[in-house]
Amino acid sequence: MATVELRFSALPEHVRTARLVAAAVARRAGVDESVLDEVRLAVGEACSRAVGLHQRGGIGGTVRVALTDQEKRFLIEVEDEAGSSAVPASGAAEGGDPDEDTLGLAVITGLVEDLEVTNGTDGGLIRMSWPVSVDAVAV
């Protein structure tokens, strides 16, 4: 089980890098080529959501993206340090578009079958996974 971990400042310009790295690691882990765009988009949405929570809450900190190649699944975790106060209650984001958070989660839900979203006092975690091909061989 290999893990690649990225940590970046909660700034929008770093989201593209996270998407590119996620797609490259997913390809190497054996995720089917037809699913790589979904991986890229889901990671982009999750990271954009994390950056937005930090910015709306006026919080610095980092966003962590962990990419783990498991035996039969490729797991991605996107974790923010925005705290529970930055998570909008009932879809209403203070100081931003009221539907921004809800829309981002809806997009992710449409892209990922195996999805878990949790929020705690230290921040939130989005856990997503995709099947890997058993015939995949890392080159």
GROMACS .gro file of N, CA and C in nm:
model
  417
    1MET      N    1   0.084  -0.118   0.000
    1MET     CA    2   0.000   0.000   0.000
    1MET      C    3   0.089   0.124   0.000
    2ALA      N    4   0.100   0.191  -0.115
    2ALA     CA    5   0.179   0.312  -0.129
    2ALA      C    6   0.090   0.434  -0.111
    3THR      N    7   0.142   0.537  -0.046
    3THR     CA    8   0.067   0.660  -0.027
    3THR      C    9   0.151   0.779  -0.072
    4VAL      N   10   0.088   0.867  -0.148
    4VAL     CA   11   0.147   0.995  -0.186
    4VAL      C   12   0.067   1.100  -0.112
    5GLU      N   13   0.135   1.194  -0.048
    5GLU     CA   14   0.065   1.297   0.028
    5GLU      C   15   0.110   1.434  -0.019
    6LEU      N   16   0.011   1.519  -0.043
    6LEU     CA   17   0.036   1.659  -0.079
    6LEU      C   18  -0.018   1.747   0.032
    7ARG      N   19   0.052   1.852   0.062
    7ARG     CA   20   0.002   1.955   0.152
    7ARG      C   21   0.028   2.088   0.083
    8PHE      N   22  -0.078   2.169   0.075
    8PHE     CA   23  -0.059   2.298   0.010
    8PHE      C   24  -0.138   2.406   0.083
    9SER      N   25  -0.088   2.529   0.072
    9SER     CA   26  -0.159   2.644   0.129
    9SER      C   27  -0.296   2.652   0.066
   10ALA      N   28  -0.394   2.693   0.143
   10ALA     CA   29  -0.532   2.699   0.095
   10ALA      C   30  -0.551   2.815  -0.002
   11LEU      N   31  -0.492   2.799  -0.120
   11LEU     CA   32  -0.502   2.900  -0.225
   11LEU      C   33  -0.550   2.832  -0.354
   12PRO      N   34  -0.637   2.899  -0.429
   12PRO     CA   35  -0.695   2.838  -0.549
   12PRO      C   36  -0.592   2.792  -0.652
   13GLU      N   37  -0.480   2.861  -0.662
   13GLU     CA   38  -0.382   2.827  -0.765
   13GLU      C   39  -0.316   2.690  -0.743
   14HIS      N   40  -0.331   2.632  -0.626
   14HIS     CA   41  -0.271   2.501  -0.599
   14HIS      C   42  -0.365   2.384  -0.634
   15VAL      N   43  -0.491   2.414  -0.659
   15VAL     CA   44  -0.589   2.309  -0.688
   15VAL      C   45  -0.554   2.236  -0.817
   16ARG      N   46  -0.509   2.307  -0.918
   16ARG     CA   47  -0.473   2.245  -1.045
   16ARG      C   48  -0.361   2.142  -1.027
   17THR      N   49  -0.263   2.176  -0.948
   17THR     CA   50  -0.154   2.083  -0.921
   17THR      C   51  -0.205   1.956  -0.854
   18ALA      N   52  -0.294   1.972  -0.757
   18ALA     CA   53  -0.351   1.855  -0.689
   18ALA      C   54  -0.426   1.766  -0.788
   19ARG      N   55  -0.501   1.826  -0.879
   19ARG     CA   56  -0.574   1.748  -0.981
   19ARG      C   57  -0.477   1.669  -1.069
   20LEU      N   58  -0.372   1.735  -1.115
   20LEU     CA   59  -0.275   1.669  -1.203
   20LEU      C   60  -0.204   1.553  -1.133
   21VAL      N   61  -0.162   1.576  -1.009
   21VAL     CA   62  -0.094   1.470  -0.934
   21VAL      C   63  -0.190   1.354  -0.909
   22ALA      N   64  -0.314   1.383  -0.873
   22ALA     CA   65  -0.412   1.277  -0.847
   22ALA      C   66  -0.434   1.191  -0.971
   23ALA      N   67  -0.446   1.252  -1.086
   23ALA     CA   68  -0.467   1.176  -1.209
   23ALA      C   69  -0.345   1.089  -1.242
   24ALA      N   70  -0.226   1.144  -1.223
   24ALA     CA   71  -0.105   1.067  -1.252
   24ALA      C   72  -0.089   0.949  -1.157
   25VAL      N   73  -0.114   0.969  -1.029
   25VAL     CA   74  -0.101   0.861  -0.931
   25VAL      C   75  -0.212   0.757  -0.953
   26ALA      N   76  -0.333   0.802  -0.986
   26ALA     CA   77  -0.443   0.710  -1.014
   26ALA      C   78  -0.410   0.620  -1.134
   27ARG      N   79  -0.355   0.681  -1.238
   27ARG     CA   80  -0.317   0.604  -1.356
   27ARG      C   81  -0.214   0.497  -1.319
   28ARG      N   82  -0.116   0.536  -1.242
   28ARG     CA   83  -0.010   0.443  -1.201
   28ARG      C   84  -0.065   0.333  -1.109
   29ALA      N   85  -0.167   0.365  -1.031
   29ALA     CA   86  -0.225   0.267  -0.938
   29ALA      C   87  -0.313   0.165  -1.010
   30GLY      N   88  -0.352   0.196  -1.135
   30GLY     CA   89  -0.434   0.101  -1.210
   30GLY      C   90  -0.579   0.139  -1.225
   31VAL      N   91  -0.613   0.264  -1.196
   31VAL     CA   92  -0.750   0.310  -1.219
   31VAL      C   93  -0.772   0.314  -1.370
   32ASP      N   94  -0.887   0.266  -1.413
   32ASP     CA   95  -0.919   0.258  -1.555
   32ASP      C   96  -0.910   0.396  -1.620
   33GLU      N   97  -0.855   0.401  -1.741
   33GLU     CA   98  -0.840   0.527  -1.814
   33GLU      C   99  -0.971   0.602  -1.829
   34SER      N  100  -1.082   0.529  -1.844
   34SER     CA  101  -1.212   0.594  -1.864
   34SER      C  102  -1.261   0.666  -1.739
   35VAL      N  103  -1.199   0.641  -1.626
   35VAL     CA  104  -1.241   0.700  -1.499
   35VAL      C  105  -1.149   0.814  -1.455
   36LEU      N  106  -1.036   0.830  -1.522
   36LEU     CA  107  -0.938   0.931  -1.478
   36LEU      C  108  -0.994   1.073  -1.478
   37ASP      N  109  -1.078   1.106  -1.575
   37ASP     CA  110  -1.139   1.240  -1.575
   37ASP      C  111  -1.227   1.260  -1.452
   38GLU      N  112  -1.297   1.156  -1.411
   38GLU     CA  113  -1.381   1.165  -1.291
   38GLU      C  114  -1.294   1.186  -1.167
   39VAL      N  115  -1.182   1.116  -1.160
   39VAL     CA  116  -1.089   1.133  -1.049
   39VAL      C  117  -1.039   1.276  -1.045
   40ARG      N  118  -0.996   1.325  -1.159
   40ARG     CA  119  -0.942   1.462  -1.170
   40ARG      C  120  -1.047   1.564  -1.127
   41LEU      N  121  -1.169   1.550  -1.178
   41LEU     CA  122  -1.275   1.645  -1.144
   41LEU      C  123  -1.314   1.638  -0.997
   42ALA      N  124  -1.325   1.518  -0.943
   42ALA     CA  125  -1.364   1.502  -0.802
   42ALA      C  126  -1.259   1.562  -0.709
   43VAL      N  127  -1.132   1.539  -0.740
   43VAL     CA  128  -1.025   1.598  -0.657
   43VAL      C  129  -1.027   1.749  -0.669
   44GLY      N  130  -1.049   1.800  -0.789
   44GLY     CA  131  -1.057   1.945  -0.808
   44GLY      C  132  -1.170   2.006  -0.728
   45GLU      N  133  -1.287   1.942  -0.730
   45GLU     CA  134  -1.401   1.993  -0.653
   45GLU      C  135  -1.375   1.986  -0.502
   46ALA      N  136  -1.320   1.874  -0.457
   46ALA     CA  137  -1.293   1.859  -0.313
   46ALA      C  138  -1.189   1.961  -0.266
   47CYS      N  139  -1.085   1.981  -0.345
   47CYS     CA  140  -0.982   2.079  -0.306
   47CYS      C  141  -1.036   2.222  -0.314
   48SER      N  142  -1.115   2.251  -0.416
   48SER     CA  143  -1.175   2.385  -0.427
   48SER      C  144  -1.267   2.413  -0.309
   49ARG      N  145  -1.342   2.311  -0.268
   49ARG     CA  146  -1.430   2.325  -0.151
   49ARG      C  147  -1.347   2.354  -0.026
   50ALA      N  148  -1.238   2.280  -0.008
   50ALA     CA  149  -1.152   2.300   0.109
   50ALA      C  150  -1.092   2.441   0.109
   51VAL      N  151  -1.044   2.484  -0.007
   51VAL     CA  152  -0.987   2.620  -0.018
   51VAL      C  153  -1.095   2.723   0.012
   52GLY      N  154  -1.216   2.703  -0.041
   52GLY     CA  155  -1.326   2.797  -0.015
   52GLY      C  156  -1.363   2.806   0.132
   53LEU      N  157  -1.364   2.692   0.200
   53LEU     CA  158  -1.394   2.692   0.344
   53LEU      C  159  -1.289   2.771   0.421
   54HIS      N  160  -1.164   2.754   0.385
   54HIS     CA  161  -1.055   2.829   0.450
   54HIS      C  162  -1.073   2.979   0.425
   55GLN      N  163  -1.098   3.014   0.301
   55GLN     CA  164  -1.107   3.156   0.266
   55GLN      C  165  -1.230   3.222   0.328
   56ARG      N  166  -1.345   3.155   0.326
   56ARG     CA  167  -1.466   3.212   0.386
   56ARG      C  168  -1.452   3.228   0.536
   57GLY      N  169  -1.377   3.135   0.598
   57GLY     CA  170  -1.356   3.142   0.741
   57GLY      C  171  -1.240   3.232   0.781
   58GLY      N  172  -1.168   3.286   0.681
   58GLY     CA  173  -1.052   3.371   0.710
   58GLY      C  174  -0.942   3.294   0.781
   59ILE      N  175  -0.929   3.167   0.746
   59ILE     CA  176  -0.834   3.078   0.813
   59ILE      C  177  -0.719   3.047   0.719
   60GLY      N  178  -0.598   3.049   0.771
   60GLY     CA  179  -0.481   3.009   0.692
   60GLY      C  180  -0.479   2.859   0.681
   61GLY      N  181  -0.371   2.799   0.716
   61GLY     CA  182  -0.364   2.654   0.720
   61GLY      C  183  -0.341   2.591   0.586
   62THR      N  184  -0.347   2.458   0.586
   62THR     CA  185  -0.317   2.382   0.466
   62THR      C  186  -0.431   2.287   0.432
   63VAL      N  187  -0.427   2.243   0.308
   63VAL     CA  188  -0.515   2.137   0.260
   63VAL      C  189  -0.426   2.015   0.240
   64ARG      N  190  -0.472   1.900   0.288
   64ARG     CA  191  -0.394   1.776   0.273
   64ARG      C  192  -0.468   1.684   0.177
   65VAL      N  193  -0.394   1.630   0.081
   65VAL     CA  194  -0.449   1.533  -0.013
   65VAL      C  195  -0.363   1.407  -0.001
   66ALA      N  196  -0.425   1.297   0.038
   66ALA     CA  197  -0.355   1.169   0.049
   66ALA      C  198  -0.409   1.076  -0.058
   67LEU      N  199  -0.318   1.019  -0.137
   67LEU     CA  200  -0.353   0.929  -0.247
   67LEU      C  201  -0.295   0.792  -0.212
   68THR      N  202  -0.382   0.694  -0.189
   68THR     CA  203  -0.337   0.564  -0.140
   68THR      C  204  -0.377   0.454  -0.237
   69ASP      N  205  -0.279   0.377  -0.277
   69ASP     CA  206  -0.299   0.262  -0.365
   69ASP      C  207  -0.318   0.140  -0.277
   70GLN      N  208  -0.445   0.097  -0.262
   70GLN     CA  209  -0.474  -0.021  -0.184
   70GLN      C  210  -0.481  -0.141  -0.278
   71GLU      N  211  -0.508  -0.258  -0.222
   71GLU     CA  212  -0.509  -0.379  -0.304
   71GLU      C  213  -0.610  -0.374  -0.418
   72LYS      N  214  -0.734  -0.334  -0.388
   72LYS     CA  215  -0.839  -0.334  -0.490
   72LYS      C  216  -0.904  -0.198  -0.511
   73ARG      N  217  -0.860  -0.098  -0.436
   73ARG     CA  218  -0.919   0.036  -0.444
   73ARG      C  219  -0.808   0.141  -0.448
   74PHE      N  220  -0.841   0.253  -0.509
   74PHE     CA  221  -0.754   0.370  -0.506
   74PHE      C  222  -0.827   0.473  -0.422
   75LEU      N  223  -0.769   0.511  -0.309
   75LEU     CA  224  -0.833   0.596  -0.210
   75LEU      C  225  -0.771   0.736  -0.213
   76ILE      N  226  -0.858   0.836  -0.212
   76ILE     CA  227  -0.813   0.976  -0.203
   76ILE      C  228  -0.884   1.040  -0.086
   77GLU      N  229  -0.806   1.107  -0.001
   77GLU     CA  230  -0.860   1.183   0.111
   77GLU      C  231  -0.820   1.329   0.094
   78VAL      N  232  -0.917   1.418   0.103
   78VAL     CA  233  -0.891   1.562   0.099
   78VAL      C  234  -0.937   1.617   0.234
   79GLU      N  235  -0.842   1.673   0.307
   79GLU     CA  236  -0.869   1.720   0.443
   79GLU      C  237  -0.837   1.868   0.455
   80ASP      N  238  -0.929   1.942   0.517
   80ASP     CA  239  -0.905   2.084   0.540
   80ASP      C  240  -0.883   2.109   0.689
   81GLU      N  241  -0.836   2.228   0.720
   81GLU     CA  242  -0.814   2.269   0.859
   81GLU      C  243  -0.907   2.386   0.894
   82ALA      N  244  -1.021   2.393   0.825
   82ALA     CA  245  -1.109   2.508   0.841
   82ALA      C  246  -1.192   2.503   0.969
   83GLY      N  247  -1.202   2.388   1.033
   83GLY     CA  248  -1.281   2.377   1.155
   83GLY      C  249  -1.428   2.371   1.125
   84SER      N  250  -1.506   2.333   1.224
   84SER     CA  251  -1.650   2.317   1.203
   84SER      C  252  -1.722   2.450   1.184
   85SER      N  253  -1.664   2.560   1.230
   85SER     CA  254  -1.731   2.690   1.216
   85SER      C  255  -1.732   2.738   1.072
   86ALA      N  256  -1.641   2.686   0.989
   86ALA     CA  257  -1.637   2.729   0.849
   86ALA      C  258  -1.732   2.650   0.762
   87VAL      N  259  -1.786   2.539   0.813
   87VAL     CA  260  -1.879   2.458   0.735
   87VAL      C  261  -2.016   2.523   0.740
   88PRO      N  262  -2.071   2.557   0.625
   88PRO     CA  263  -2.200   2.625   0.623
   88PRO      C  264  -2.312   2.538   0.678
   89ALA      N  265  -2.397   2.598   0.758
   89ALA     CA  266  -2.513   2.526   0.812
   89ALA      C  267  -2.621   2.522   0.706
   90SER      N  268  -2.676   2.407   0.684
   90SER     CA  269  -2.784   2.382   0.589
   90SER      C  270  -2.760   2.446   0.452
   91GLY      N  271  -2.635   2.438   0.406
   91GLY     CA  272  -2.604   2.482   0.271
   91GLY      C  273  -2.586   2.631   0.255
   92ALA      N  274  -2.591   2.709   0.360
   92ALA     CA  275  -2.575   2.853   0.348
   92ALA      C  276  -2.434   2.894   0.384
   93ALA      N  277  -2.361   2.944   0.288
   93ALA     CA  278  -2.223   2.986   0.311
   93ALA      C  279  -2.222   3.134   0.344
   94GLU      N  280  -2.166   3.168   0.458
   94GLU     CA  281  -2.159   3.308   0.498
   94GLU      C  282  -2.055   3.380   0.415
   95GLY      N  283  -2.091   3.496   0.362
   95GLY     CA  284  -1.996   3.577   0.289
   95GLY      C  285  -1.964   3.522   0.150
   96GLY      N  286  -2.040   3.427   0.101
   96GLY     CA  287  -2.016   3.371  -0.031
   96GLY      C  288  -2.148   3.327  -0.091
   97ASP      N  289  -2.138   3.257  -0.201
   97ASP     CA  290  -2.258   3.205  -0.267
   97ASP      C  291  -2.322   3.102  -0.176
   98PRO      N  292  -2.451   3.117  -0.141
   98PRO     CA  293  -2.516   3.026  -0.046
   98PRO      C  294  -2.517   2.880  -0.091
   99ASP      N  295  -2.512   2.856  -0.221
   99ASP     CA  296  -2.520   2.720  -0.271
   99ASP      C  297  -2.385   2.662  -0.312
  100GLU      N  298  -2.278   2.737  -0.293
  100GLU     CA  299  -2.146   2.694  -0.338
  100GLU      C  300  -2.103   2.561  -0.276
  101ASP      N  301  -2.116   2.548  -0.147
  101ASP     CA  302  -2.075   2.425  -0.078
  101ASP      C  303  -2.162   2.308  -0.120
  102THR      N  304  -2.292   2.329  -0.124
  102THR     CA  305  -2.386   2.224  -0.161
  102THR      C  306  -2.362   2.179  -0.305
  103LEU      N  307  -2.338   2.273  -0.394
  103LEU     CA  308  -2.314   2.240  -0.535
  103LEU      C  309  -2.186   2.159  -0.550
  104GLY      N  310  -2.079   2.199  -0.481
  104GLY     CA  311  -1.953   2.124  -0.489
  104GLY      C  312  -1.969   1.981  -0.442
  105LEU      N  313  -2.040   1.961  -0.332
  105LEU     CA  314  -2.064   1.826  -0.281
  105LEU      C  315  -2.153   1.746  -0.376
  106ALA      N  316  -2.249   1.813  -0.440
  106ALA     CA  317  -2.335   1.744  -0.536
  106ALA      C  318  -2.255   1.696  -0.657
  107VAL      N  319  -2.164   1.777  -0.703
  107VAL     CA  320  -2.078   1.738  -0.816
  107VAL      C  321  -1.994   1.617  -0.778
  108ILE      N  322  -1.933   1.622  -0.660
  108ILE     CA  323  -1.851   1.510  -0.614
  108ILE      C  324  -1.935   1.383  -0.602
  109THR      N  325  -2.054   1.396  -0.547
  109THR     CA  326  -2.144   1.281  -0.530
  109THR      C  327  -2.178   1.219  -0.665
  110GLY      N  328  -2.192   1.301  -0.768
  110GLY     CA  329  -2.221   1.251  -0.901
  110GLY      C  330  -2.103   1.182  -0.967
  111LEU      N  331  -1.983   1.213  -0.922
  111LEU     CA  332  -1.863   1.157  -0.983
  111LEU      C  333  -1.810   1.033  -0.911
  112VAL      N  334  -1.842   1.019  -0.783
  112VAL     CA  335  -1.780   0.915  -0.700
  112VAL      C  336  -1.888   0.826  -0.638
  113GLU      N  337  -1.877   0.696  -0.660
  113GLU     CA  338  -1.972   0.603  -0.599
  113GLU      C  339  -1.941   0.580  -0.452
  114ASP      N  340  -1.814   0.566  -0.418
  114ASP     CA  341  -1.772   0.539  -0.281
  114ASP      C  342  -1.721   0.669  -0.219
  115LEU      N  343  -1.809   0.738  -0.147
  115LEU     CA  344  -1.780   0.871  -0.095
  115LEU      C  345  -1.821   0.881   0.050
  116GLU      N  346  -1.736   0.947   0.130
  116GLU     CA  347  -1.767   0.974   0.270
  116GLU      C  348  -1.722   1.117   0.301
  117VAL      N  349  -1.814   1.197   0.355
  117VAL     CA  350  -1.784   1.335   0.391
  117VAL      C  351  -1.807   1.349   0.540
  118THR      N  352  -1.704   1.392   0.613
  118THR     CA  353  -1.717   1.414   0.757
  118THR      C  354  -1.663   1.552   0.793
  119ASN      N  355  -1.718   1.608   0.899
  119ASN     CA  356  -1.673   1.737   0.949
  119ASN      C  357  -1.652   1.725   1.099
  120GLY      N  358  -1.539   1.777   1.145
  120GLY     CA  359  -1.509   1.775   1.287
  120GLY      C  360  -1.469   1.912   1.335
  121THR      N  361  -1.426   1.921   1.457
  121THR     CA  362  -1.387   2.050   1.513
  121THR      C  363  -1.259   2.104   1.450
  122ASP      N  364  -1.173   2.014   1.401
  122ASP     CA  365  -1.047   2.058   1.339
  122ASP      C  366  -1.061   2.085   1.191
  123GLY      N  367  -1.164   2.031   1.128
  123GLY     CA  368  -1.182   2.049   0.984
  123GLY      C  369  -1.264   1.936   0.926
  124GLY      N  370  -1.267   1.933   0.793
  124GLY     CA  371  -1.346   1.832   0.724
  124GLY      C  372  -1.259   1.735   0.648
  125LEU      N  373  -1.320   1.622   0.613
  125LEU     CA  374  -1.249   1.518   0.539
  125LEU      C  375  -1.344   1.463   0.434
  126ILE      N  376  -1.296   1.459   0.311
  126ILE     CA  377  -1.369   1.394   0.203
  126ILE      C  378  -1.287   1.273   0.162
  127ARG      N  379  -1.348   1.155   0.174
  127ARG     CA  380  -1.281   1.029   0.140
  127ARG      C  381  -1.352   0.969   0.018
  128MET      N  382  -1.275   0.946  -0.088
  128MET     CA  383  -1.330   0.894  -0.213
  128MET      C  384  -1.245   0.775  -0.256
  129SER      N  385  -1.308   0.677  -0.322
  129SER     CA  386  -1.227   0.567  -0.374
  129SER      C  387  -1.286   0.512  -0.503
  130TRP      N  388  -1.198   0.454  -0.583
  130TRP     CA  389  -1.233   0.395  -0.711
  130TRP      C  390  -1.168   0.257  -0.719
  131PRO      N  391  -1.230   0.165  -0.794
  131PRO     CA  392  -1.169   0.033  -0.811
  131PRO      C  393  -1.045   0.042  -0.900
  132VAL      N  394  -0.952  -0.047  -0.877
  132VAL     CA  395  -0.834  -0.056  -0.965
  132VAL      C  396  -0.841  -0.188  -1.039
  133SER      N  397  -0.781  -0.188  -1.153
  133SER     CA  398  -0.778  -0.309  -1.235
  133SER      C  399  -0.681  -0.408  -1.172
  134VAL      N  400  -0.724  -0.533  -1.157
  134VAL     CA  401  -0.638  -0.635  -1.097
  134VAL      C  402  -0.524  -0.670  -1.190
  135ASP      N  403  -0.539  -0.638  -1.321
  135ASP     CA  404  -0.434  -0.668  -1.418
  135ASP      C  405  -0.334  -0.554  -1.432
  136ALA      N  406  -0.360  -0.442  -1.362
  136ALA     CA  407  -0.273  -0.325  -1.375
  136ALA      C  408  -0.135  -0.355  -1.319
  137VAL      N  409  -0.036  -0.314  -1.395
  137VAL     CA  410   0.101  -0.330  -1.351
  137VAL      C  411   0.167  -0.193  -1.355
  138ALA      N  412   0.218  -0.149  -1.241
  138ALA     CA  413   0.285  -0.018  -1.237
  138ALA      C  414   0.416  -0.030  -1.314
  139VAL      N  415   0.438   0.069  -1.399
  139VAL     CA  416   0.559   0.069  -1.483
  139VAL      C  417   0.664   0.157  -1.420
   0.00000   0.00000   0.00000
